[in-house]
PDB file of C-alpha atoms in Angstrom:
ATOM      1  CA  UNK A   1      -8.852  33.160  -5.052  1.00 91.00           C
ATOM      2  CA  UNK A   2      -6.283  31.720  -2.546  1.00 94.00           C
ATOM      3  CA  UNK A   3      -2.538  31.113  -3.219  1.00 96.00           C
ATOM      4  CA  UNK A   4       0.230  29.494  -1.806  1.00 97.00           C
ATOM      5  CA  UNK A   5       3.737  27.225  -2.688  1.00 97.00           C
ATOM      6  CA  UNK A   6       4.177  23.890  -1.901  1.00 97.00           C
ATOM      7  CA  UNK A   7       6.388  20.879  -2.251  1.00 98.00           C
ATOM      8  CA  UNK A   8       4.755  18.082  -4.515  1.00 97.00           C
ATOM      9  CA  UNK A   9       4.593  14.886  -2.431  1.00 97.00           C
ATOM     10  CA  UNK A  10       3.538  11.378  -3.088  1.00 96.00           C
ATOM     11  CA  UNK A  11       1.190   8.933  -1.238  1.00 93.00           C
ATOM     12  CA  UNK A  12       1.263   5.454  -2.962  1.00 91.00           C
ATOM     13  CA  UNK A  13       1.204   6.467  -6.524  1.00 91.00           C
ATOM     14  CA  UNK A  14      -0.698   9.766  -6.081  1.00 93.00           C
ATOM     15  CA  UNK A  15       1.399  12.968  -6.270  1.00 96.00           C
ATOM     16  CA  UNK A  16      -0.564  15.787  -4.385  1.00 97.00           C
ATOM     17  CA  UNK A  17       0.435  18.742  -2.552  1.00 97.00           C
ATOM     18  CA  UNK A  18      -1.280  19.405   0.851  1.00 97.00           C
ATOM     19  CA  UNK A  19      -3.399  22.653   1.540  1.00 97.00           C
ATOM     20  CA  UNK A  20      -2.336  24.926   4.524  1.00 96.00           C
ATOM     21  CA  UNK A  21      -5.337  25.412   6.982  1.00 95.00           C
ATOM     22  CA  UNK A  22      -5.676  29.151   6.172  1.00 96.00           C
ATOM     23  CA  UNK A  23      -6.589  28.240   2.583  1.00 97.00           C
ATOM     24  CA  UNK A  24      -8.624  25.297   3.689  1.00 96.00           C
ATOM     25  CA  UNK A  25     -10.747  27.689   5.920  1.00 96.00           C
ATOM     26  CA  UNK A  26     -11.368  29.856   2.971  1.00 95.00           C
ATOM     27  CA  UNK A  27     -11.975  26.890   0.945  1.00 96.00           C
ATOM     28  CA  UNK A  28     -14.595  25.642   3.540  1.00 96.00           C
ATOM     29  CA  UNK A  29     -16.196  28.820   3.410  1.00 96.00           C
ATOM     30  CA  UNK A  30     -16.747  29.264   0.053  1.00 95.00           C
ATOM     31  CA  UNK A  31     -17.946  25.676  -0.493  1.00 95.00           C
ATOM     32  CA  UNK A  32     -19.914  26.063   2.669  1.00 95.00           C
ATOM     33  CA  UNK A  33     -19.108  22.650   3.773  1.00 94.00           C
ATOM     34  CA  UNK A  34     -16.236  20.988   5.692  1.00 93.00           C
ATOM     35  CA  UNK A  35     -16.457  17.364   4.891  1.00 92.00           C
ATOM     36  CA  UNK A  36     -16.689  15.160   1.558  1.00 89.00           C
ATOM     37  CA  UNK A  37     -15.093  15.835  -1.655  1.00 90.00           C
ATOM     38  CA  UNK A  38     -14.674  19.861  -2.630  1.00 95.00           C
ATOM     39  CA  UNK A  39     -14.341  20.753  -6.108  1.00 95.00           C
ATOM     40  CA  UNK A  40     -11.719  23.449  -6.830  1.00 97.00           C
ATOM     41  CA  UNK A  41     -10.257  25.401  -9.821  1.00 97.00           C
ATOM     42  CA  UNK A  42      -7.264  27.595 -10.210  1.00 96.00           C
ATOM     43  CA  UNK A  43      -3.617  27.625 -11.776  1.00 97.00           C
ATOM     44  CA  UNK A  44      -0.550  25.557 -10.810  1.00 96.00           C
ATOM     45  CA  UNK A  45       2.007  27.661 -11.749  1.00 96.00           C
ATOM     46  CA  UNK A  46      -0.292  29.469 -14.225  1.00 93.00           C
ATOM     47  CA  UNK A  47      -1.618  26.352 -15.765  1.00 96.00           C
ATOM     48  CA  UNK A  48      -5.348  26.352 -15.426  1.00 96.00           C
ATOM     49  CA  UNK A  49      -6.823  23.019 -13.649  1.00 95.00           C
ATOM     50  CA  UNK A  50     -10.128  21.703 -12.600  1.00 93.00           C
ATOM     51  CA  UNK A  51      -9.942  19.151  -9.778  1.00 94.00           C
ATOM     52  CA  UNK A  52     -11.301  17.719  -6.651  1.00 92.00           C
ATOM     53  CA  UNK A  53      -9.889  18.385  -3.117  1.00 95.00           C
ATOM     54  CA  UNK A  54     -10.256  15.159  -1.232  1.00 93.00           C
ATOM     55  CA  UNK A  55      -9.482  14.493   2.862  1.00 94.00           C
ATOM     56  CA  UNK A  56      -7.596  11.238   2.962  1.00 92.00           C
ATOM     57  CA  UNK A  57      -5.267   9.926   6.006  1.00 91.00           C
ATOM     58  CA  UNK A  58      -6.314  12.768   7.957  1.00 93.00           C
ATOM     59  CA  UNK A  59      -5.342  15.602   5.532  1.00 95.00           C
ATOM     60  CA  UNK A  60      -6.548  17.935   2.595  1.00 96.00           C
ATOM     61  CA  UNK A  61      -4.981  16.885  -0.740  1.00 96.00           C
ATOM     62  CA  UNK A  62      -4.823  18.376  -4.069  1.00 97.00           C
ATOM     63  CA  UNK A  63      -4.080  15.509  -6.227  1.00 96.00           C
ATOM     64  CA  UNK A  64      -2.068  16.527  -9.175  1.00 96.00           C
ATOM     65  CA  UNK A  65      -2.498  13.956 -12.192  1.00 91.00           C
ATOM     66  CA  UNK A  66      -0.116  13.363 -15.046  1.00 90.00           C
ATOM     67  CA  UNK A  67      -1.411  15.989 -17.184  1.00 90.00           C
ATOM     68  CA  UNK A  68      -1.267  18.646 -14.462  1.00 94.00           C
ATOM     69  CA  UNK A  69       2.164  17.803 -13.990  1.00 94.00           C
ATOM     70  CA  UNK A  70       3.347  17.621 -17.368  1.00 94.00           C
ATOM     71  CA  UNK A  71       1.955  20.855 -18.040  1.00 94.00           C
ATOM     72  CA  UNK A  72       3.695  22.548 -15.720  1.00 96.00           C
ATOM     73  CA  UNK A  73       6.963  20.023 -15.982  1.00 96.00           C
ATOM     74  CA  UNK A  74       7.255  19.654 -12.410  1.00 96.00           C
ATOM     75  CA  UNK A  75       7.015  16.277 -10.462  1.00 94.00           C
ATOM     76  CA  UNK A  76       7.543  14.944  -6.992  1.00 96.00           C
ATOM     77  CA  UNK A  77       9.844  16.711  -4.712  1.00 97.00           C
ATOM     78  CA  UNK A  78       9.534  19.995  -6.889  1.00 97.00           C
ATOM     79  CA  UNK A  79       7.879  23.296  -5.404  1.00 98.00           C
ATOM     80  CA  UNK A  80       4.929  24.382  -7.173  1.00 97.00           C
ATOM     81  CA  UNK A  81       2.486  27.919  -6.744  1.00 98.00           C
ATOM     82  CA  UNK A  82      -1.309  26.882  -6.386  1.00 98.00           C
ATOM     83  CA  UNK A  83      -3.867  29.172  -6.727  1.00 97.00           C
ATOM     84  CA  UNK A  84      -7.556  27.960  -5.650  1.00 98.00           C
ATOM     85  CA  UNK A  85     -10.706  28.396  -5.195  1.00 97.00           C
ATOM     86  CA  UNK A  86     -13.878  26.445  -5.136  1.00 97.00           C
ATOM     87  CA  UNK A  87     -15.506  25.509  -8.031  1.00 96.00           C
ATOM     88  CA  UNK A  88     -19.310  26.284  -8.047  1.00 92.00           C
ATOM     89  CA  UNK A  89     -20.096  24.867 -11.518  1.00 91.00           C
ATOM     90  CA  UNK A  90     -22.333  21.831 -11.433  1.00 84.00           C
ATOM     91  CA  UNK A  91     -20.229  18.723 -12.460  1.00 83.00           C
ATOM     92  CA  UNK A  92     -22.340  16.104 -14.253  1.00 86.00           C
ATOM     93  CA  UNK A  93     -20.851  12.808 -15.211  1.00 89.00           C
ATOM     94  CA  UNK A  94     -23.340  11.530 -18.073  1.00 94.00           C
ATOM     95  CA  UNK A  95     -24.009   7.732 -18.468  1.00 96.00           C
ATOM     96  CA  UNK A  96     -22.830   5.825 -21.464  1.00 97.00           C
ATOM     97  CA  UNK A  97     -26.251   5.561 -23.541  1.00 97.00           C
ATOM     98  CA  UNK A  98     -25.239   1.701 -23.672  1.00 98.00           C
ATOM     99  CA  UNK A  99     -24.625   1.423 -20.125  1.00 98.00           C
ATOM    100  CA  UNK A 100     -27.822   2.970 -19.686  1.00 97.00           C
ATOM    101  CA  UNK A 101     -29.830   0.332 -22.097  1.00 97.00           C
ATOM    102  CA  UNK A 102     -27.458  -2.509 -20.264  1.00 98.00           C
ATOM    103  CA  UNK A 103     -29.416  -1.395 -16.560  1.00 98.00           C
ATOM    104  CA  UNK A 104     -32.444  -0.998 -18.232  1.00 98.00           C
ATOM    105  CA  UNK A 105     -32.459  -4.600 -19.360  1.00 97.00           C
ATOM    106  CA  UNK A 106     -31.096  -6.056 -16.210  1.00 97.00           C
ATOM    107  CA  UNK A 107     -33.223  -4.795 -13.377  1.00 97.00           C
ATOM    108  CA  UNK A 108     -31.165  -6.549 -10.498  1.00 97.00           C
ATOM    109  CA  UNK A 109     -27.954  -5.066 -11.779  1.00 97.00           C
ATOM    110  CA  UNK A 110     -29.524  -1.464 -12.001  1.00 97.00           C
ATOM    111  CA  UNK A 111     -30.853  -1.956  -8.321  1.00 97.00           C
ATOM    112  CA  UNK A 112     -27.608  -2.807  -7.047  1.00 96.00           C
ATOM    113  CA  UNK A 113     -25.808   0.322  -9.225  1.00 97.00           C
ATOM    114  CA  UNK A 114     -28.480   2.687  -7.760  1.00 96.00           C
ATOM    115  CA  UNK A 115     -27.917   1.417  -4.163  1.00 95.00           C
ATOM    116  CA  UNK A 116     -23.888   2.070  -4.875  1.00 93.00           C
ATOM    117  CA  UNK A 117     -22.492   5.472  -3.274  1.00 88.00           C
ATOM    118  CA  UNK A 118     -22.887   8.395  -5.627  1.00 86.00           C
ATOM    119  CA  UNK A 119     -18.747   8.023  -6.263  1.00 82.00           C
ATOM    120  CA  UNK A 120     -18.765   4.642  -6.968  1.00 89.00           C
ATOM    121  CA  UNK A 121     -21.656   5.020  -9.559  1.00 94.00           C
ATOM    122  CA  UNK A 122     -19.362   8.060 -11.191  1.00 91.00           C
ATOM    123  CA  UNK A 123     -16.449   5.747 -11.188  1.00 92.00           C
ATOM    124  CA  UNK A 124     -18.226   3.117 -13.101  1.00 95.00           C
ATOM    125  CA  UNK A 125     -19.490   5.766 -15.649  1.00 96.00           C
ATOM    126  CA  UNK A 126     -16.354   7.747 -16.033  1.00 92.00           C
ATOM    127  CA  UNK A 127     -14.501   4.506 -16.919  1.00 94.00           C
ATOM    128  CA  UNK A 128     -16.784   3.567 -19.560  1.00 96.00           C
ATOM    129  CA  UNK A 129     -17.251   6.984 -20.887  1.00 95.00           C
ATOM    130  CA  UNK A 130     -13.295   7.102 -21.207  1.00 92.00           C
ATOM    131  CA  UNK A 131     -13.221   3.814 -23.655  1.00 94.00           C
ATOM    132  CA  UNK A 132     -12.584   4.511 -27.174  1.00 92.00           C
ATOM    133  CA  UNK A 133     -13.651   1.575 -29.171  1.00 95.00           C
ATOM    134  CA  UNK A 134     -17.392   0.345 -29.267  1.00 96.00           C
ATOM    135  CA  UNK A 135     -15.623  -3.249 -28.905  1.00 97.00           C
ATOM    136  CA  UNK A 136     -14.045  -2.374 -25.759  1.00 96.00           C
ATOM    137  CA  UNK A 137     -16.880  -0.443 -24.486  1.00 97.00           C
ATOM    138  CA  UNK A 138     -19.201  -3.226 -25.087  1.00 97.00           C
ATOM    139  CA  UNK A 139     -16.593  -5.965 -23.282  1.00 97.00           C
ATOM    140  CA  UNK A 140     -16.626  -3.460 -20.179  1.00 96.00           C
ATOM    141  CA  UNK A 141     -20.463  -2.786 -20.278  1.00 97.00           C
ATOM    142  CA  UNK A 142     -21.115  -6.613 -20.169  1.00 97.00           C
ATOM    143  CA  UNK A 143     -18.172  -6.914 -17.235  1.00 96.00           C
ATOM    144  CA  UNK A 144     -20.005  -3.975 -15.061  1.00 96.00           C
ATOM    145  CA  UNK A 145     -23.426  -5.755 -15.415  1.00 97.00           C
ATOM    146  CA  UNK A 146     -21.639  -8.931 -14.196  1.00 96.00           C
ATOM    147  CA  UNK A 147     -19.630  -6.977 -11.702  1.00 95.00           C
ATOM    148  CA  UNK A 148     -23.023  -5.427 -10.395  1.00 96.00           C
ATOM    149  CA  UNK A 149     -24.323  -8.890 -10.154  1.00 95.00           C
ATOM    150  CA  UNK A 150     -21.570 -10.022  -7.999  1.00 93.00           C
ATOM    151  CA  UNK A 151     -19.837 -12.515 -10.909  1.00 93.00           C
ATOM    152  CA  UNK A 152     -16.557 -10.976 -11.400  1.00 91.00           C
ATOM    153  CA  UNK A 153     -14.230  -7.980 -10.812  1.00 90.00           C
ATOM    154  CA  UNK A 154     -14.468  -4.752 -12.278  1.00 90.00           C
ATOM    155  CA  UNK A 155     -11.519  -1.904 -12.390  1.00 86.00           C
ATOM    156  CA  UNK A 156     -10.056  -3.693  -9.726  1.00 82.00           C
ATOM    157  CA  UNK A 157     -12.822  -3.847  -7.663  1.00 81.00           C
ATOM    158  CA  UNK A 158     -14.425  -7.046  -5.950  1.00 80.00           C
ATOM    159  CA  UNK A 159     -18.238  -7.297  -5.927  1.00 74.00           C
ATOM    160  CA  UNK A 160     -19.968  -4.305  -4.517  1.00 70.00           C
TER     161      UNK A 160
END
């Protein structure tokens, strides 16, 4: 496990810390890759986290979501102690059973869904998986199908 201290910065609405080059080299070696998202785990000021390290605008960033920042009671501008290592456990995003049924019933939407990047597929599945009530789930699955067919926006995006 590597450790470092960093200032919490922000890009747009997304707080993050930059990961030092020495730490990145170690993570790349552990993950056996230097491109694409890298699953990581560790601690922020001794509070456990599981996150994905991503490269954006030329820099590798560890984004700090609201629950992470609330747990450590720190925000943009504060210094945080980060421990980080590659997270080798498999991360699977399950498909909501109702989305699976809807895609089986609409072959065109299913083909378009399967043609999306794995990241975009996960984004749709995660969004639906986090909805709470059956009515809202049903409404959003219908919107997702219409989105896949190019008929409306979904989760802030235009047609795929």
